[in-house]
Amino acid sequence: MVSSSKPPFLIRFGAKRLRKFVDNELNDAKRVVIATSCFADLARISKFHVPEELLELVVMNIDPKLREYRHKVSKPIVFTRDMMTKVFNVPSGSRPVERLKNSEHTEMRNMYCDGDRAPIAYLERLLRECADDDVVMIKRSFALLAFATVLFLETNNMVPLDYLGSLLDMNTVDEYAWDEAILAFCMDQVAEFQEKGRLQKEFVKQNPTERAKQFSIGSCLPALVIVYIDHLDFPVEQLHGHVFDYSVPRALHVCNDDFELAMAIDRNKKTLDIGIRDRCNTPYAINVAPPAPQNVPFVQVQPAYQHPPVVQVQPAAQVPVVPQAQIAPHPPHVGPAYIEPHPPHVAPA
């Protein structure tokens, strides 16, 4: 059960900042270049915010070593790297993501530094002011901005320049396993979150009259919450007319109401009434062809860094599936029964 009090932590997740920058501060020429990059879909990310209470509920019930969510008697949710592809549509190559050491490629590092630091605001300035035909600079800088605001963000508002190690050659970026890197980073942050929460509780226990200081966490943890709510089998009567759009990439189609609904149901102590869907009935199904009709619609896997069409998916309980064999053909048109045919004309005797 999520606590009704405000969680004593702050999370920095910059989906809104990234989308606002792309929409309002980049010209059309740069947006066209970004649309051809491996991280193009992040330029269209939804400006969503995950409530802290819901995030705490999910994160505190994850085993980061097993990469598994398990709460009370519900079936577990196992987080996999391809889920990160479905959430963000990032490349899922076979090469491990390479990270630079501080002493490597100092010239490229210095390009993104303002003095001895690399603030996000300075990176945004470089992206705004670079030439419109400098394709490599635009793609590399946008990737770093996506890392700093959504995928590999920290709490200091700095750009994680160590990931330049996999951006040296922009023609090979799609060869790296970015999905695995994101998931591994998330699990590291889960472990850090849980440890800070444990220390915070110990402080409160030892100092009952003092208020614990909020801790900050900067990570991609909202991606795990998206996967979590996509596995919830909401009872129809609790949806109150709300429709979930389960299209992929998920980060482009989730909205604040999705998270608020999940949190409201939990507050009403309905958690145990919500089942956990099997993976084949979620957007993370690995089937290549639709299975037999289930309780929810099948969402086919989209290839990495493609732009799938938007498909509005209704909850299954609201859209009953009728087997094809039961659909009767249209009957031939029959006129109204009350219209009598005209009698044949008979000449007078």
Tab-separated table of C-alpha atoms in Angstrom:
chain	number	residue	atom	x	y	z
A	1	MET	CA	0.000	0.000	0.000
A	2	VAL	CA	1.391	3.391	-0.951
A	3	SER	CA	1.797	5.742	1.951
A	4	SER	CA	-0.476	8.790	1.916
A	5	SER	CA	2.373	11.029	3.098
A	6	LYS	CA	4.716	12.672	0.666
A	7	PRO	CA	7.776	10.469	0.025
A	8	PRO	CA	10.927	11.989	1.523
A	9	PHE	CA	12.863	12.021	-1.744
A	10	LEU	CA	13.179	14.032	-4.936
A	11	ILE	CA	13.617	12.500	-8.363
A	12	ARG	CA	14.996	14.309	-11.377
A	13	PHE	CA	13.540	13.080	-14.646
A	14	GLY	CA	13.646	15.464	-17.595
A	15	ALA	CA	11.162	14.209	-20.182
A	16	LYS	CA	9.332	17.525	-20.092
A	17	ARG	CA	12.567	19.502	-20.385
A	18	LEU	CA	13.779	17.458	-23.360
A	19	ARG	CA	10.497	17.715	-25.264
A	20	LYS	CA	10.151	21.429	-24.556
A	21	PHE	CA	13.689	22.120	-25.795
A	22	VAL	CA	13.180	20.208	-29.050
A	23	ASP	CA	9.800	21.794	-29.736
A	24	ASN	CA	10.619	25.368	-28.806
A	25	GLU	CA	14.355	25.947	-29.206
A	26	LEU	CA	15.451	23.936	-32.245
A	27	ASN	CA	14.726	24.928	-35.829
A	28	ASP	CA	13.110	22.651	-38.385
A	29	ALA	CA	16.429	21.795	-40.045
A	30	LYS	CA	17.885	20.383	-36.820
A	31	ARG	CA	14.683	18.495	-36.022
A	32	VAL	CA	14.859	16.839	-39.441
A	33	VAL	CA	18.415	15.660	-38.714
A	34	ILE	CA	17.426	14.345	-35.283
A	35	ALA	CA	14.527	12.440	-36.862
A	36	THR	CA	17.083	10.311	-38.741
A	37	SER	CA	19.112	9.423	-35.645
A	38	CYS	CA	18.984	6.253	-33.552
A	39	PHE	CA	17.428	8.163	-30.648
A	40	ALA	CA	14.881	10.015	-32.775
A	41	ASP	CA	11.797	8.965	-30.824
A	42	LEU	CA	13.076	10.625	-27.671
A	43	ALA	CA	12.516	13.959	-29.414
A	44	ARG	CA	8.785	13.132	-29.269
A	45	ILE	CA	8.679	11.823	-25.700
A	46	SER	CA	5.509	12.484	-23.740
A	47	LYS	CA	5.792	15.211	-21.112
A	48	PHE	CA	4.744	12.893	-18.303
A	49	HIS	CA	5.495	12.857	-14.605
A	50	VAL	CA	5.389	9.749	-12.417
A	51	PRO	CA	3.970	10.456	-8.931
A	52	GLU	CA	6.589	9.932	-6.264
A	53	GLU	CA	4.291	7.672	-4.232
A	54	LEU	CA	3.782	5.296	-7.141
A	55	LEU	CA	7.469	5.271	-7.990
A	56	GLU	CA	8.332	4.410	-4.395
A	57	LEU	CA	5.842	1.533	-4.370
A	58	VAL	CA	7.372	0.002	-7.492
A	59	VAL	CA	11.045	0.588	-6.721
A	60	MET	CA	10.883	-0.680	-3.153
A	61	ASN	CA	9.481	-3.999	-4.377
A	62	ILE	CA	12.148	-4.688	-7.013
A	63	ASP	CA	15.030	-7.075	-6.482
A	64	PRO	CA	17.789	-5.347	-8.495
A	65	LYS	CA	19.904	-8.497	-8.669
A	66	LEU	CA	17.088	-10.583	-10.104
A	67	ARG	CA	15.669	-7.624	-12.026
A	68	GLU	CA	12.278	-8.632	-10.726
A	69	TYR	CA	9.246	-6.898	-9.228
A	70	ARG	CA	7.353	-8.932	-6.651
A	71	HIS	CA	4.706	-7.595	-4.272
A	72	LYS	CA	2.666	-9.634	-1.792
A	73	VAL	CA	0.895	-12.490	-3.572
A	74	SER	CA	1.016	-11.111	-7.103
A	75	LYS	CA	2.996	-12.876	-9.808
A	76	PRO	CA	6.420	-11.343	-10.498
A	77	ILE	CA	7.297	-8.963	-13.311
A	78	VAL	CA	10.736	-9.732	-14.737
A	79	PHE	CA	12.397	-6.710	-16.352
A	80	THR	CA	14.282	-7.443	-19.567
A	81	ARG	CA	16.404	-5.364	-21.898
A	82	ASP	CA	13.899	-5.554	-24.750
A	83	MET	CA	11.387	-3.810	-22.488
A	84	MET	CA	13.638	-0.753	-22.597
A	85	THR	CA	13.520	-0.923	-26.380
A	86	LYS	CA	9.723	-0.997	-26.214
A	87	VAL	CA	9.669	1.959	-23.823
A	88	PHE	CA	12.163	4.246	-25.600
A	89	ASN	CA	12.808	2.659	-29.014
A	90	VAL	CA	16.583	2.722	-28.561
A	91	PRO	CA	19.068	0.542	-30.492
A	92	SER	CA	19.499	-2.987	-29.205
A	93	GLY	CA	22.772	-4.102	-30.750
A	94	SER	CA	25.162	-6.767	-29.536
A	95	ARG	CA	28.173	-4.659	-28.504
A	96	PRO	CA	28.390	-3.566	-24.852
A	97	VAL	CA	28.139	0.198	-24.460
A	98	GLU	CA	31.635	1.658	-24.126
A	99	ARG	CA	32.380	4.469	-21.674
A	100	LEU	CA	35.321	6.830	-21.766
A	101	LYS	CA	37.816	7.266	-18.984
A	102	ASN	CA	38.546	10.810	-17.874
A	103	SER	CA	41.884	10.775	-19.675
A	104	GLU	CA	40.495	9.583	-23.018
A	105	HIS	CA	39.480	11.779	-25.962
A	106	THR	CA	39.948	14.937	-23.944
A	107	GLU	CA	39.505	17.102	-27.056
A	108	MET	CA	35.986	15.823	-27.630
A	109	ARG	CA	35.183	16.001	-23.944
A	110	ASN	CA	36.377	19.612	-23.792
A	111	MET	CA	34.037	20.501	-26.651
A	112	TYR	CA	31.093	19.967	-24.299
A	113	CYS	CA	32.665	21.527	-21.221
A	114	ASP	CA	32.132	25.025	-19.925
A	115	GLY	CA	35.272	25.378	-17.894
A	116	ASP	CA	35.852	22.121	-16.071
A	117	ARG	CA	32.190	21.076	-16.019
A	118	ALA	CA	29.613	19.978	-18.602
A	119	PRO	CA	26.254	21.498	-17.618
A	120	ILE	CA	23.148	20.575	-19.583
A	121	ALA	CA	22.435	24.234	-20.302
A	122	TYR	CA	25.769	24.551	-22.117
A	123	LEU	CA	25.019	21.461	-24.213
A	124	GLU	CA	21.653	22.959	-25.162
A	125	ARG	CA	23.425	26.126	-26.255
A	126	LEU	CA	25.856	24.158	-28.437
A	127	LEU	CA	22.965	22.312	-30.068
A	128	ARG	CA	21.081	25.528	-30.753
A	129	GLU	CA	24.065	27.329	-32.232
A	130	CYS	CA	25.807	24.619	-34.275
A	131	ALA	CA	25.459	24.650	-38.067
A	132	ASP	CA	22.298	23.142	-39.483
A	133	ASP	CA	24.323	20.962	-41.854
A	134	ASP	CA	26.674	19.616	-39.154
A	135	VAL	CA	24.854	16.288	-39.004
A	136	VAL	CA	27.358	14.511	-36.755
A	137	MET	CA	27.411	17.329	-34.212
A	138	ILE	CA	23.610	17.501	-34.114
A	139	LYS	CA	23.104	13.758	-33.705
A	140	ARG	CA	25.852	13.339	-31.110
A	141	SER	CA	24.746	16.364	-29.095
A	142	PHE	CA	21.113	15.304	-29.115
A	143	ALA	CA	22.079	11.813	-27.933
A	144	LEU	CA	24.006	13.345	-25.033
A	145	LEU	CA	21.038	15.579	-24.212
A	146	ALA	CA	18.722	12.560	-24.164
A	147	PHE	CA	21.192	10.770	-21.883
A	148	ALA	CA	21.415	13.751	-19.516
A	149	THR	CA	17.678	14.344	-19.218
A	150	VAL	CA	16.045	10.922	-19.577
A	151	LEU	CA	18.222	7.829	-19.995
A	152	PHE	CA	21.368	8.196	-17.838
A	153	LEU	CA	20.635	11.285	-15.792
A	154	GLU	CA	22.278	12.124	-12.504
A	155	THR	CA	21.334	14.617	-9.779
A	156	ASN	CA	23.868	17.313	-10.664
A	157	ASN	CA	22.406	18.542	-13.984
A	158	MET	CA	25.613	17.544	-15.746
A	159	VAL	CA	26.064	15.720	-19.067
A	160	PRO	CA	27.397	12.143	-18.686
A	161	LEU	CA	30.325	12.594	-21.069
A	162	ASP	CA	31.688	9.110	-20.406
A	163	TYR	CA	29.063	7.783	-22.844
A	164	LEU	CA	30.936	9.551	-25.624
A	165	GLY	CA	32.860	6.278	-25.844
A	166	SER	CA	29.961	4.826	-27.847
A	167	LEU	CA	29.309	8.026	-29.809
A	168	LEU	CA	32.744	8.465	-31.359
A	169	ASP	CA	31.579	7.019	-34.665
A	170	MET	CA	27.961	7.993	-35.234
A	171	ASN	CA	27.680	5.372	-37.978
A	172	THR	CA	28.063	2.529	-35.466
A	173	VAL	CA	25.852	3.801	-32.645
A	174	ASP	CA	23.145	1.265	-33.468
A	175	GLU	CA	25.593	-1.599	-32.910
A	176	TYR	CA	25.610	-1.020	-29.139
A	177	ALA	CA	23.250	-2.622	-26.625
A	178	TRP	CA	21.699	0.585	-25.350
A	179	ASP	CA	18.676	-1.267	-24.015
A	180	GLU	CA	20.869	-3.379	-21.730
A	181	ALA	CA	22.840	-0.317	-20.610
A	182	ILE	CA	19.635	1.499	-19.659
A	183	LEU	CA	18.253	-1.477	-17.740
A	184	ALA	CA	21.545	-2.032	-15.899
A	185	PHE	CA	21.659	1.656	-14.964
A	186	CYS	CA	18.060	1.474	-13.712
A	187	MET	CA	18.846	-1.488	-11.483
A	188	ASP	CA	21.897	0.277	-10.053
A	189	GLN	CA	19.637	3.207	-9.219
A	190	VAL	CA	17.058	0.879	-7.655
A	191	ALA	CA	19.728	-0.447	-5.316
A	192	GLU	CA	20.868	3.098	-4.489
A	193	PHE	CA	17.293	4.233	-3.863
A	194	GLN	CA	16.607	1.327	-1.525
A	195	GLU	CA	19.812	1.889	0.426
A	196	LYS	CA	19.110	5.606	0.871
A	197	GLY	CA	15.590	4.760	1.958
A	198	ARG	CA	16.912	2.253	4.506
A	199	LEU	CA	19.350	4.779	5.977
A	200	GLN	CA	16.616	7.366	6.108
A	201	LYS	CA	14.317	5.043	8.074
A	202	GLU	CA	17.137	4.240	10.504
A	203	PHE	CA	17.698	7.954	11.063
A	204	VAL	CA	14.012	8.519	11.826
A	205	LYS	CA	13.993	5.542	14.204
A	206	GLN	CA	17.003	6.846	16.098
A	207	ASN	CA	15.856	10.480	15.989
A	208	PRO	CA	12.048	10.393	16.302
A	209	THR	CA	11.770	14.115	16.995
A	210	GLU	CA	13.758	15.154	13.924
A	211	ARG	CA	12.630	15.241	10.326
A	212	ALA	CA	14.702	13.198	7.916
A	213	LYS	CA	16.347	15.099	5.097
A	214	GLN	CA	15.026	14.352	1.619
A	215	PHE	CA	17.440	12.510	-0.634
A	216	SER	CA	17.741	13.099	-4.364
A	217	ILE	CA	17.789	10.462	-7.054
A	218	GLY	CA	18.407	11.047	-10.735
A	219	SER	CA	17.708	8.094	-12.941
A	220	CYS	CA	15.504	6.417	-15.498
A	221	LEU	CA	13.335	4.775	-12.840
A	222	PRO	CA	10.069	6.015	-14.422
A	223	ALA	CA	10.689	3.478	-17.210
A	224	LEU	CA	10.204	0.693	-14.659
A	225	VAL	CA	6.925	2.241	-13.540
A	226	ILE	CA	5.697	2.302	-17.143
A	227	VAL	CA	6.430	-1.418	-17.460
A	228	TYR	CA	4.668	-2.009	-14.136
A	229	ILE	CA	1.392	-0.290	-15.035
A	230	ASP	CA	1.410	-1.982	-18.457
A	231	HIS	CA	1.191	-5.313	-16.609
A	232	LEU	CA	-1.761	-4.326	-14.432
A	233	ASP	CA	-5.069	-5.911	-15.382
A	234	PHE	CA	-7.428	-3.131	-14.307
A	235	PRO	CA	-11.060	-4.091	-13.602
A	236	VAL	CA	-13.322	-2.293	-16.061
A	237	GLU	CA	-15.455	-0.737	-13.333
A	238	GLN	CA	-12.386	1.040	-11.942
A	239	LEU	CA	-11.346	2.673	-15.212
A	240	HIS	CA	-14.148	5.266	-15.093
A	241	GLY	CA	-14.018	5.694	-18.857
A	242	HIS	CA	-10.248	6.097	-19.025
A	243	VAL	CA	-8.602	4.494	-22.060
A	244	PHE	CA	-4.979	3.343	-21.994
A	245	ASP	CA	-3.031	3.779	-25.209
A	246	TYR	CA	-0.614	0.833	-25.239
A	247	SER	CA	1.136	1.848	-28.455
A	248	VAL	CA	4.911	1.656	-28.638
A	249	PRO	CA	7.304	3.275	-27.952
A	250	ARG	CA	5.594	3.464	-24.594
A	251	ALA	CA	7.308	6.685	-23.495
A	252	LEU	CA	5.564	8.502	-26.350
A	253	HIS	CA	2.062	7.374	-25.409
A	254	VAL	CA	1.806	7.260	-21.617
A	255	CYS	CA	0.154	10.190	-19.902
A	256	ASN	CA	-0.183	11.510	-16.372
A	257	ASP	CA	-3.725	10.148	-16.064
A	258	ASP	CA	-2.387	6.594	-16.530
A	259	PHE	CA	-0.209	6.931	-13.448
A	260	GLU	CA	-2.815	8.817	-11.432
A	261	LEU	CA	-5.360	6.075	-12.055
A	262	ALA	CA	-2.958	3.353	-10.927
A	263	MET	CA	-2.132	5.329	-7.787
A	264	ALA	CA	-5.782	6.094	-7.013
A	265	ILE	CA	-6.748	2.429	-7.216
A	266	ASP	CA	-3.909	1.543	-4.856
A	267	ARG	CA	-5.013	4.229	-2.400
A	268	ASN	CA	-8.473	2.670	-2.408
A	269	LYS	CA	-6.919	-0.631	-1.312
A	270	LYS	CA	-7.764	-2.322	-4.576
A	271	THR	CA	-4.254	-3.523	-5.311
A	272	LEU	CA	-4.968	-7.141	-4.489
A	273	ASP	CA	-7.954	-7.041	-6.841
A	274	ILE	CA	-5.726	-6.115	-9.776
A	275	GLY	CA	-4.169	-9.051	-11.518
A	276	ILE	CA	-0.770	-9.080	-13.192
A	277	ARG	CA	-1.037	-9.845	-16.886
A	278	ASP	CA	1.092	-12.441	-18.560
A	279	ARG	CA	3.750	-10.881	-20.736
A	280	CYS	CA	2.077	-12.137	-23.914
A	281	ASN	CA	-0.868	-9.863	-23.080
A	282	THR	CA	1.222	-6.708	-22.723
A	283	PRO	CA	3.071	-4.394	-25.116
A	284	TYR	CA	6.202	-6.416	-24.279
A	285	ALA	CA	5.005	-9.642	-25.887
A	286	ILE	CA	7.764	-11.417	-27.772
A	287	ASN	CA	5.398	-13.199	-30.155
A	288	VAL	CA	5.925	-12.470	-33.811
A	289	ALA	CA	2.311	-13.317	-34.655
A	290	PRO	CA	-0.858	-12.603	-32.684
A	291	PRO	CA	-1.837	-15.405	-30.309
A	292	ALA	CA	-5.378	-16.660	-29.794
A	293	PRO	CA	-7.755	-14.002	-28.415
A	294	GLN	CA	-6.923	-13.180	-24.806
A	295	ASN	CA	-8.307	-10.819	-22.206
A	296	VAL	CA	-6.356	-7.927	-23.712
A	297	PRO	CA	-5.382	-7.065	-27.273
A	298	PHE	CA	-2.067	-8.236	-28.642
A	299	VAL	CA	0.498	-5.550	-29.409
A	300	GLN	CA	3.033	-6.678	-31.982
A	301	VAL	CA	6.742	-6.114	-31.405
A	302	GLN	CA	8.154	-3.142	-33.283
A	303	PRO	CA	11.758	-3.219	-34.561
A	304	ALA	CA	14.225	-0.933	-32.851
A	305	TYR	CA	14.480	2.749	-33.824
A	306	GLN	CA	11.627	2.556	-36.315
A	307	HIS	CA	8.586	4.771	-36.171
A	308	PRO	CA	5.559	2.527	-35.650
A	309	PRO	CA	2.113	3.858	-36.473
A	310	VAL	CA	-0.014	4.996	-33.588
A	311	VAL	CA	-2.501	2.283	-32.698
A	312	GLN	CA	-5.230	3.121	-30.249
A	313	VAL	CA	-5.656	0.034	-28.060
A	314	GLN	CA	-8.787	-0.276	-25.967
A	315	PRO	CA	-8.974	-2.396	-22.795
A	316	ALA	CA	-10.192	-5.835	-23.763
A	317	ALA	CA	-13.134	-5.761	-21.427
A	318	GLN	CA	-14.438	-2.712	-23.261
A	319	VAL	CA	-13.922	-4.232	-26.696
A	320	PRO	CA	-15.281	-7.782	-26.729
A	321	VAL	CA	-13.626	-10.097	-29.194
A	322	VAL	CA	-16.083	-11.883	-31.501
A	323	PRO	CA	-14.671	-14.993	-33.195
A	324	GLN	CA	-14.896	-14.777	-36.936
A	325	ALA	CA	-17.000	-17.951	-37.159
A	326	GLN	CA	-19.754	-16.303	-35.113
A	327	ILE	CA	-20.154	-13.267	-37.338
A	328	ALA	CA	-23.284	-13.834	-39.405
A	329	PRO	CA	-23.448	-12.559	-42.982
A	330	HIS	CA	-25.715	-9.625	-43.724
A	331	PRO	CA	-29.246	-10.928	-44.620
A	332	PRO	CA	-30.756	-9.928	-47.942
A	333	HIS	CA	-32.766	-6.757	-47.833
A	334	VAL	CA	-36.440	-7.399	-46.983
A	335	GLY	CA	-39.050	-4.673	-47.231
A	336	PRO	CA	-41.227	-3.722	-44.243
A	337	ALA	CA	-43.732	-6.448	-43.379
A	338	TYR	CA	-46.670	-4.047	-43.136
A	339	ILE	CA	-46.615	-2.994	-46.803
A	340	GLU	CA	-49.134	-5.046	-48.761
A	341	PRO	CA	-48.412	-5.705	-52.413
A	342	HIS	CA	-50.852	-4.047	-54.898
A	343	PRO	CA	-53.573	-6.502	-56.149
A	344	PRO	CA	-53.582	-7.242	-59.866
A	345	HIS	CA	-55.814	-5.009	-61.983
A	346	VAL	CA	-59.223	-6.643	-62.908
A	347	ALA	CA	-61.434	-5.099	-65.637
A	348	PRO	CA	-65.104	-4.377	-64.718
A	349	ALA	CA	-67.607	-7.133	-65.674
